[in-house]
Amino acid sequence: MALLQISEPGMSPDPHQHRLAVGIDLGTTNSLVATVRNGVAETLPDEKGRHLMPSVVHYPDQGPPQVGQEARGYSALDPLNTLSSVKRLMGRGVGDLKTVAGHIPYDFVPGDGGVPRIRTRQGDVTPVEVSGEILKALRARAEASLGGDLEGAVITVPAYFDDAQRQATKDAARLAGLNVYRLLNEPTAAAIAYGLDKGQEGVIAVFDLGGGTFDVSILRLNKGVFEVLATGGDSALGGDDFDRAIAGWMMQEAGIEGDTGHHRMRQIMMDACAVKEALSERDEARLKVAVSDSDYWSGCITCEQMNCLIDPLINKTLAACRRAMRDAKVKPEEILDVVMVGGSTRVPRVRERVGEFFGRTPRLDIDPDKVVAVGAALQADILAGNKPGDDMLLLDVIPLSLGIETMGGLVEHIIPRNTTIPVSRAQEFTTFKDGQNAMALHVVQGERDLVDHNRSLARFTLSGIPAMVAGAARVRVTYQVDADGLLSVDAREMVSGVRSSIEVKPSYGLTDNEIETMLTDSRSHAQEDMLARRLREQQVEADRVLEALDSALGADSELLSQEELKDIRKAREQLVTAREGDDHEAIARAIKGLEKASEDFVAKRMNQSVRKAMSGHRVEEFE
Amino acid sequence: MDLDFSRNYFELFGLPQRFRVDQQALMSAYRELQSALHPDRFAHSDDQARRLAVQGASHVNEAYATLKDDGLRARYLLGLKGAGVDVEKESAHDPQFLLEQMELREALEEVDQAADPLAALDALSSDIETRYTQMLDAFEAAFEANDLEAARQEVLKLRFFDRLREEVARISERLEDQLLG
């Protein structure tokens, strides 16, 4: 066999030069690890031949935590010490827990702010640590099966993951002792697996519907370059919601009240999931639902009935597809192929509607469970340097706009969503008051106009600005997003050179629900936002005018007659009153009124300052 | 690979400094640069090299985004000629043009009352796109004739169209959501 070993062109013939690298799909329900061996990317099974590892960690009485199938066995027996679905908590703060509490019934340690901690018999653990245990188990599986230490890994994250969630994932990898080459968006990973396998060129859409999340990415594939044109999603939508809709129908038909016990509810949800799976293969399914301990309801549900129940949910995914295509400036007919990823794309109605929407039959020829891990392994192999000369290149985007808080609680976007990364953008701001020597900066992520409706990522202050008149300082704020989608911010006062910068490393991040709400809200609240924005703008303008007037009156009120002073004071009072109200037009009118009343005053001050400037000079000098 | 940050975006991609750009040539030059500069090419290098790669790739992305978009490219060209436009402080003044803008805005606001709002919006949107293209042609003619003041006026008008297009996108998302329930 050794004599037949021929190395590929450009590849080192020395086997020791081959670096062991893996791709990891760290999922909500299941995780996988894959690698490239002998030029083929494949997922790695455990010693019993199982490829999927349930993303579950059990903390036993004694000994180290158990992970995967073994841990899942304890879900019912020892629920408070058996943790699953922690991916939903990554990058979240304690304040975010209520939005996921329904899904995750753990014993949270009460505390204020910061990272949530879950109480187990082995002590309090954070979601990052639990994910770290899963990654450790995957690493051990890979090292056992590859026979050596791992050099590095590519770990996939949902495309909609924000800065905090990405950072938390990277931290978990560090806990597991993994060197992270790169965080890779899940749909992009799927596109790599598909693109390299099929050798297609052109625009493709990746439709990724999992158990609890939905991502869509539009990519252009060309000569080994994978360029993400746009990405979008609905982070609170997945197969679980299909089950919930079917369960709701079953309860209605069987006459079961909504407040039936937890145990019965869980049984109904499992029945609903079984119905969904049965109807993927047949046109009709029979049902037997326990109404009480002794009483059963029997019935039947057709494919058509189920489709009516899940269609509204599928509509939402298609709305996200439409937006992603608009952001990508691509029309449905330009899309060459639609690649289906995630277990929930097995539902025939999903395939049918997606096919109708894009006008072509979606591709299902790559295992939707494994495709993400396989794509990550292919990227890891290249980043490890095992394929010199390979020109594969990934150009990804940021999923949500990055902005900064400006006067009046408004957001100014510095980097809009779907901008190609890495990217660096700068914006200049100035001081608002005379002698202002510090500026507070607030970094936010999201699509809405008002700060309060977006996710706060970090706050920091640039201090030590030398005293200058309002508007003279020039503060340049630079946002830099690296290839992993992680942000760092730098602020610099350009006149004095005073500088301050931070790695944005927040203690919590956006919830899936919040991102979803933010995206939906940015549309449904467009009108409301516009009014709010106009009001804030006028309020800021009013403050500016008042401040300027007061400072001018303080300095030069002797230029005015009593009568003139009275008029200006009256107009000033009117503006102060309007400023307190919520009618932006009234404020605008009052500003105009005050400007009119102080016209003469402004002219007099102007003349005076010209005279002052000219005193001691001869007129000829100015000619 | 060293990147010369002092070269302008056209020089960076080896393209002639004109308004019309060969998009195919731009794309392939962009890919060639990114293939050499992207941080993924430096996964094994030291921190310093990786930081430089992030800066270089960011610069190339910015250059590409600027030259790919007609409006941004027009503004950039004026800047290179020393006739840059400060969109925060300047605006178009042509009364005829402003009147036309007001009419288009009103038409956008009335889309909701149409029998088929999405169809009405699509029609209006293609009207806006036609006018936008005319504006670009006018810019190009003025710019090629080296009439920079006339070219500046066209760029100031483009800003109004950018806002109209954003508004069209907002309304279509809202209408689609209403249809989908």
XYZ file of N, CA and C in Angstrom, chain A residues 16-208:
579
model
N 3.645 13.395 8.158
C 3.671 14.140 9.415
C 3.306 15.600 9.221
N 3.409 16.075 7.970
C 3.069 17.450 7.679
C 1.561 17.670 7.657
N 0.804 16.577 7.530
C -0.650 16.706 7.472
C -1.180 17.105 8.851
N -1.837 18.245 8.923
C -2.341 18.713 10.208
C -3.743 18.181 10.421
N -4.020 17.687 11.630
C -5.349 17.159 11.927
C -6.297 18.320 12.223
N -7.301 18.461 11.371
C -8.241 19.568 11.519
C -9.655 19.037 11.347
N -10.599 19.610 12.104
C -11.980 19.125 12.025
C -12.964 20.291 11.843
N -14.134 19.924 11.365
C -15.250 20.854 11.310
C -16.283 20.400 12.324
N -16.824 21.336 13.106
C -17.785 20.972 14.143
C -19.095 21.726 13.948
N -20.188 20.966 13.873
C -21.520 21.557 13.838
C -22.071 21.461 15.260
N -22.025 22.572 15.992
C -22.473 22.601 17.389
C -23.956 22.994 17.383
N -24.834 21.989 17.381
C -26.262 22.246 17.181
C -27.046 22.390 18.469
N -28.305 22.862 18.352
C -29.177 22.985 19.516
C -29.546 21.610 20.040
N -29.900 20.686 19.119
C -30.358 19.355 19.503
C -29.238 18.328 19.379
N -28.511 18.358 18.239
C -27.443 17.400 17.995
C -26.193 18.114 17.500
N -25.027 17.491 17.755
C -23.772 18.025 17.254
C -23.050 16.946 16.457
N -22.154 17.402 15.559
C -21.390 16.461 14.743
C -19.964 16.968 14.591
N -19.045 16.016 14.356
C -17.675 16.406 14.027
C -17.297 15.685 12.743
N -16.603 16.399 11.839
C -16.231 15.810 10.550
C -14.804 16.181 10.224
N -14.185 15.403 9.341
C -12.818 15.703 8.913
C -12.627 15.265 7.467
N -11.516 15.713 6.875
C -11.197 15.279 5.512
C -10.108 14.217 5.613
N -10.444 13.008 5.130
C -9.467 11.912 5.131
C -9.327 11.388 3.714
N -8.108 11.275 3.246
C -7.851 10.802 1.882
C -8.676 11.577 0.865
N -8.790 12.874 1.101
C -9.478 13.729 0.141
C -10.988 13.709 0.245
N -11.531 12.921 1.194
C -12.984 12.844 1.323
C -13.412 13.391 2.682
N -14.412 14.291 2.670
C -14.921 14.820 3.937
C -16.007 13.887 4.460
N -15.875 13.506 5.734
C -16.877 12.596 6.301
C -17.051 12.879 7.787
N -18.281 12.628 8.283
C -18.526 12.807 9.704
C -17.961 11.594 10.440
N -17.549 11.825 11.695
C -16.912 10.754 12.464
C -17.911 10.148 13.452
N -18.077 8.798 13.425
C -19.011 8.148 14.345
C -18.347 7.838 15.691
N -19.150 7.531 16.714
C -18.572 7.057 17.982
C -18.282 5.561 17.852
N -17.850 4.943 18.948
C -17.439 3.538 18.851
C -18.612 2.610 18.515
N -19.844 3.127 18.706
C -21.001 2.300 18.349
C -21.543 2.647 16.960
N -20.824 3.475 16.238
C -21.233 3.785 14.868
C -22.247 4.908 14.744
N -22.486 5.665 15.835
C -23.464 6.758 15.780
C -22.769 8.072 15.423
N -23.281 8.755 14.402
C -22.662 10.010 13.959
C -23.164 11.219 14.745
N -24.502 11.285 14.965
C -25.073 12.422 15.689
C -24.798 12.281 17.175
N -24.326 13.344 17.804
C -24.159 13.338 19.258
C -25.178 14.312 19.850
N -26.148 13.788 20.634
C -27.118 14.716 21.228
C -26.384 15.795 22.040
N -26.807 17.052 21.889
C -26.149 18.160 22.600
C -26.671 18.227 24.030
N -26.392 17.149 24.791
C -26.908 17.025 26.155
C -25.754 16.694 27.091
N -25.719 17.352 28.264
C -24.675 17.083 29.249
C -25.341 16.703 30.571
N -24.884 15.580 31.165
C -25.417 15.139 32.458
C -24.318 15.221 33.517
N -24.656 15.844 34.668
C -23.701 15.942 35.772
C -24.065 14.901 36.814
N -23.313 13.778 36.853
C -23.651 12.669 37.760
C -23.178 12.934 39.201
N -23.577 12.029 40.126
C -23.157 12.133 41.533
C -21.646 12.171 41.643
N -21.026 11.273 40.892
C -19.571 11.172 40.952
C -19.008 11.058 39.554
N -17.781 11.494 39.400
C -17.126 11.359 38.104
C -17.421 12.531 37.191
N -16.733 12.512 36.064
C -16.841 13.641 35.136
C -18.208 13.698 34.450
N -18.583 14.847 33.889
C -19.865 14.971 33.191
C -19.960 13.986 32.029
N -21.180 13.507 31.782
C -21.402 12.626 30.641
C -22.034 13.453 29.519
N -21.706 13.091 28.284
C -22.193 13.885 27.152
C -22.805 12.966 26.101
N -23.851 13.415 25.422
C -24.378 12.688 24.270
C -25.490 11.705 24.635
N -25.478 10.549 23.946
C -26.527 9.542 24.140
C -26.684 9.170 25.616
N -25.539 8.924 26.288
C -25.565 8.497 27.687
C -26.254 9.566 28.542
N -25.919 10.820 28.273
C -26.496 11.919 29.051
C -27.996 12.024 28.786
N -28.378 11.823 27.522
C -29.788 12.005 27.185
C -30.679 11.009 27.932
N -30.110 9.837 28.238
C -30.860 8.838 28.989
C -31.333 9.347 30.350
N -30.680 10.395 30.862
C -31.032 10.905 32.187
C -32.047 12.045 32.144
N -32.447 12.455 30.925
C -33.333 13.619 30.789
C -34.555 13.515 31.686
N -35.194 12.325 31.689
C -36.405 12.155 32.475
C -36.078 11.810 33.924
N -35.003 11.019 34.141
C -34.666 10.538 35.481
C -34.103 11.647 36.380
N -33.272 12.490 35.791
C -32.536 13.473 36.589
C -32.531 14.823 35.859
N -33.755 15.379 35.628
C -33.884 16.524 34.712
C -33.047 17.734 35.107
N -32.924 18.050 36.408
C -32.238 19.277 36.786
C -30.728 19.205 36.632
N -30.200 17.986 36.491
C -28.762 17.839 36.297
C -28.428 17.382 34.876
N -29.433 17.403 34.000
C -29.230 16.989 32.615
C -29.594 18.159 31.721
N -28.587 18.786 31.151
C -28.810 20.045 30.441
C -28.803 19.837 28.927
N -29.871 20.351 28.268
C -29.920 20.296 26.806
C -30.309 21.666 26.270
N -30.212 21.830 24.974
C -30.578 23.081 24.292
C -29.870 24.321 24.846
N -28.665 24.178 25.395
C -27.998 25.362 25.944
C -27.596 26.355 24.855
N -27.618 25.913 23.600
C -27.270 26.835 22.518
C -28.186 28.068 22.550
N -29.416 27.846 23.024
C -30.352 28.967 23.112
C -29.912 30.015 24.135
N -29.019 29.634 25.046
C -28.586 30.559 26.111
C -27.244 31.219 25.824
N -26.566 30.762 24.765
C -25.216 31.287 24.490
C -25.260 32.789 24.238
N -24.361 33.510 24.918
C -24.265 34.948 24.711
C -25.437 35.727 25.274
N -26.181 35.128 26.177
C -27.346 35.805 26.759
C -27.052 36.259 28.171
N -27.786 37.273 28.612
C -27.672 37.726 29.980
C -28.800 37.171 30.830
N -28.672 37.335 32.139
C -29.718 36.868 33.053
C -31.068 37.476 32.664
N -31.028 38.739 32.240
C -32.258 39.438 31.877
C -32.972 38.822 30.682
N -32.241 38.025 29.888
C -32.843 37.429 28.695
C -33.549 36.116 28.996
N -33.344 35.591 30.219
C -33.799 34.231 30.496
C -35.292 34.049 30.354
N -36.067 35.112 30.681
C -37.512 34.900 30.651
C -38.010 34.516 29.263
N -37.301 34.988 28.215
C -37.765 34.671 26.864
C -37.519 33.218 26.494
N -36.579 32.569 27.157
C -36.320 31.170 26.830
C -36.755 30.240 27.959
N -37.279 30.800 29.019
C -37.602 30.005 30.196
C -38.566 28.869 29.860
N -39.516 29.117 28.979
C -40.489 28.100 28.606
C -39.834 26.862 28.007
N -38.683 27.092 27.352
C -38.012 25.979 26.684
C -37.044 25.255 27.603
N -36.512 25.970 28.581
C -35.415 25.414 29.364
C -35.707 25.481 30.856
N -36.206 24.378 31.404
C -36.674 24.365 32.790
C -35.565 24.084 33.781
N -34.508 24.897 33.789
C -33.431 24.608 34.728
C -33.531 25.459 35.967
N -32.659 25.112 36.885
C -32.601 25.808 38.154
C -31.532 26.896 38.025
N -31.972 28.115 37.658
C -31.010 29.191 37.463
C -30.636 29.815 38.799
N -29.363 30.139 38.930
C -28.894 30.791 40.142
C -29.305 32.258 40.065
N -30.071 32.737 41.050
C -30.475 34.142 40.969
C -29.251 35.039 41.059
N -29.273 36.113 40.314
C -28.133 37.025 40.335
C -28.496 38.237 39.519
N -27.655 39.255 39.588
C -27.985 40.461 38.851
C -27.031 40.636 37.679
N -27.586 40.659 36.475
C -26.801 40.916 35.276
C -25.801 39.824 34.988
N -25.012 40.021 33.946
C -23.959 39.084 33.611
C -24.476 37.773 33.042
N -23.596 36.795 33.065
C -23.884 35.508 32.447
C -24.767 34.655 33.370
N -25.806 34.024 32.838
C -26.636 33.177 33.696
C -25.884 31.914 34.134
N -26.160 31.469 35.343
C -25.530 30.246 35.851
C -26.627 29.254 36.218
N -26.372 27.974 35.860
C -27.349 26.936 36.131
C -26.832 26.082 37.283
N -27.729 25.805 38.249
C -27.322 25.043 39.438
C -27.358 23.557 39.117
N -26.238 22.855 39.332
C -26.221 21.394 39.196
C -25.579 20.851 40.454
N -25.648 19.536 40.622
C -25.063 18.970 41.841
C -23.543 19.062 41.824
N -22.950 19.314 40.659
C -21.498 19.496 40.611
C -21.102 20.966 40.678
N -22.051 21.804 41.045
C -21.746 23.231 41.134
C -22.477 24.016 40.050
N -22.335 25.356 40.116
C -23.003 26.199 39.139
C -22.217 26.211 37.829
N -22.926 26.109 36.707
C -22.249 26.122 35.409
C -22.875 27.175 34.491
N -22.059 27.723 33.593
C -22.569 28.675 32.607
C -22.814 27.924 31.293
N -23.659 28.490 30.417
C -23.904 27.859 29.106
C -22.606 27.653 28.323
N -21.665 28.584 28.485
C -20.387 28.448 27.775
C -19.662 27.184 28.249
N -19.715 26.934 29.565
C -19.047 25.729 30.090
C -19.728 24.454 29.605
N -21.071 24.472 29.558
C -21.801 23.284 29.105
C -21.450 23.005 27.637
N -21.436 24.050 26.818
C -21.047 23.881 25.410
C -19.612 23.385 25.325
N -18.778 23.881 26.247
C -17.386 23.432 26.296
C -17.294 21.928 26.513
N -18.190 21.374 27.372
C -18.194 19.921 27.614
C -18.542 19.166 26.329
N -19.516 19.695 25.578
C -19.919 19.042 24.320
C -18.741 19.056 23.340
N -18.077 20.219 23.255
C -16.940 20.328 22.334
C -15.794 19.404 22.760
N -15.593 19.271 24.086
C -14.544 18.374 24.590
C -14.819 16.942 24.148
N -16.106 16.540 24.253
C -16.474 15.168 23.875
C -16.263 14.956 22.376
N -16.596 15.973 21.566
C -16.398 15.851 20.121
C -14.907 15.792 19.790
N -14.134 16.585 20.538
C -12.687 16.593 20.324
C -12.104 15.213 20.646
N -12.565 14.625 21.781
C -12.067 13.312 22.179
C -12.428 12.266 21.112
N -13.645 12.361 20.589
C -14.059 11.411 19.553
C -13.141 11.544 18.333
N -12.865 12.786 17.927
C -12.046 13.017 16.742
C -10.615 12.533 16.977
N -10.054 12.823 18.157
C -8.664 12.450 18.397
C -8.514 10.941 18.492
N -9.538 10.270 19.063
C -9.486 8.804 19.134
C -9.544 8.230 17.724
N -10.392 8.794 16.904
C -10.566 8.177 15.603
C -9.471 8.584 14.608
N -8.830 9.757 14.811
C -7.769 10.177 13.895
C -6.378 9.806 14.423
N -6.308 9.429 15.718
C -5.042 8.985 16.285
C -4.022 10.098 16.481
N -4.445 11.257 16.959
C -3.487 12.321 17.240
C -4.157 13.564 17.760
N -3.324 14.544 18.150
C -3.887 15.797 18.651
C -4.411 16.653 17.501
N -5.516 17.347 17.787
C -6.074 18.229 16.764
C -5.269 19.519 16.689
N -5.016 19.937 15.464
C -4.306 21.195 15.249
C -5.276 22.382 15.332
N -6.474 22.192 14.806
C -7.432 23.300 14.815
C -8.814 22.850 14.371
N -9.792 23.760 14.534
C -11.172 23.415 14.196
C -11.901 24.619 13.614
N -12.867 24.314 12.743
C -13.814 25.318 12.273
C -15.141 24.978 12.944
N -15.734 25.955 13.627
C -16.991 25.705 14.340
C -18.099 26.523 13.691
N -19.234 25.887 13.437
C -20.308 26.605 12.753
C -21.261 27.263 13.753
N -21.820 28.400 13.319
C -22.810 29.141 14.106
C -23.946 29.538 13.162
N -25.169 29.725 13.696
C -26.236 30.217 12.835
C -25.829 31.569 12.234
N -26.238 31.817 11.001
C -25.841 33.052 10.332
C -26.325 34.278 11.099
N -27.479 34.162 11.806
C -28.042 35.335 12.491
C -27.387 35.572 13.842
N -26.465 34.713 14.272
C -25.814 34.899 15.570
C -25.163 36.282 15.630
N -25.378 36.982 16.739
C -24.783 38.303 16.878
C -23.390 38.189 17.500
N -22.794 39.354 17.712
C -21.448 39.425 18.240
C -21.278 38.650 19.540
N -22.223 38.822 20.478
C -22.107 38.191 21.795
C -22.200 36.670 21.676
N -23.100 36.192 20.829
C -23.280 34.751 20.680
C -22.068 34.105 20.004
N -21.474 34.826 19.052
C -20.274 34.313 18.397
C -19.117 34.253 19.397
N -18.997 35.320 20.186
C -17.923 35.382 21.165
C -18.069 34.252 22.185
N -19.308 33.988 22.618
C -19.546 32.919 23.596
C -19.147 31.569 23.009
N -19.439 31.358 21.731
C -19.090 30.099 21.080
C -17.567 29.931 21.038
N -16.887 31.024 20.756
C -15.422 30.969 20.703
C -14.849 30.670 22.094
N -15.479 31.261 23.118
C -15.033 31.006 24.490
C -15.201 29.535 24.865
N -16.325 28.940 24.446
C -16.568 27.521 24.746
C -15.473 26.659 24.118
N -15.066 27.017 22.898
C -14.014 26.261 22.217
C -12.702 26.365 22.974
N -12.443 27.556 23.507
C -11.214 27.740 24.268
C -11.231 26.844 25.510
N -12.406 26.752 26.178
C -12.539 25.877 27.352
C -12.250 24.429 26.989
N -12.635 24.045 25.754
C -12.435 22.658 25.329
C -11.023 22.443 24.795
N -10.197 23.471 24.855
C -8.816 23.340 24.385
C -8.705 23.249 22.876
N -9.675 23.812 22.163
C -9.625 23.777 20.703
C -9.066 25.089 20.164
N -8.223 24.973 19.162
C -7.746 26.159 18.454
C -8.755 26.450 17.327
N -9.454 27.583 17.429
C -10.493 27.884 16.432
C -9.883 28.616 15.243
N -9.853 27.937 14.102
C -9.385 28.610 12.880
C -10.380 29.692 12.486
N -11.655 29.358 12.690
C -12.665 30.235 12.116
C -14.037 29.844 12.650
N -14.907 30.848 12.882
C -16.330 30.583 13.078
C -16.963 30.708 11.700
N -17.776 29.755 11.333
C -18.338 29.723 9.982
C -19.860 29.692 10.077
N -20.526 30.509 9.252
C -21.990 30.502 9.265
C -22.520 29.182 8.702
N -23.559 28.644 9.357
C -24.060 27.319 8.971
C -24.486 27.224 7.505
N -25.290 28.175 6.992
C -25.668 28.049 5.573
C -24.464 28.138 4.633
N -23.448 28.917 5.032
C -22.249 29.024 4.193
C -21.514 27.689 4.169
N -21.453 27.030 5.325
C -20.828 25.707 5.391
C -21.559 24.738 4.463
N -22.884 24.780 4.486
C -23.670 23.891 3.621
C -23.368 24.182 2.151
N -23.217 25.468 1.825
C -22.935 25.845 0.437
C -21.586 25.304 -0.017
N -20.605 25.290 0.895
C -19.285 24.758 0.545
C -19.395 23.273 0.220
N -20.073 22.535 1.100
C -20.225 21.098 0.893
C -20.921 20.837 -0.436
N -21.957 21.590 -0.675
C -22.726 21.422 -1.903
C -21.901 21.853 -3.122
N -21.288 23.039 -3.042
C -20.576 23.607 -4.188
C -19.386 22.757 -4.611
N -18.624 22.278 -3.615
C -17.439 21.496 -3.963
C -17.851 20.119 -4.460
N -18.975 19.627 -3.950
C -19.445 18.312 -4.348
C -19.991 18.337 -5.777
N -20.805 19.356 -6.052
C -21.491 19.390 -7.354
C -20.736 20.199 -8.406
N -19.756 20.985 -7.945
C -19.016 21.796 -8.904
C -19.867 22.807 -9.641
N -20.966 23.246 -9.015
C -21.853 24.225 -9.672
C -21.273 25.633 -9.606
N -21.619 26.443 -10.600
C -21.259 27.863 -10.589
C -22.543 28.659 -10.747
N -22.667 29.752 -10.047
C -23.868 30.578 -10.170
C -24.424 30.927 -8.806
N -25.640 31.476 -8.805
C -26.235 31.907 -7.540
C -27.072 30.771 -6.958
N -26.867 30.467 -5.672
C -27.679 29.450 -5.012
C -28.293 30.030 -3.736
N -29.384 29.413 -3.306
C -30.002 29.782 -2.036
C -29.879 28.591 -1.101
N -29.504 28.840 0.151
C -29.468 27.766 1.145
C -30.618 28.008 2.119
N -31.535 27.049 2.197
C -32.714 27.152 3.048
C -32.484 26.200 4.218
N -32.245 26.747 5.411
C -31.812 25.942 6.560
C -32.862 26.021 7.673
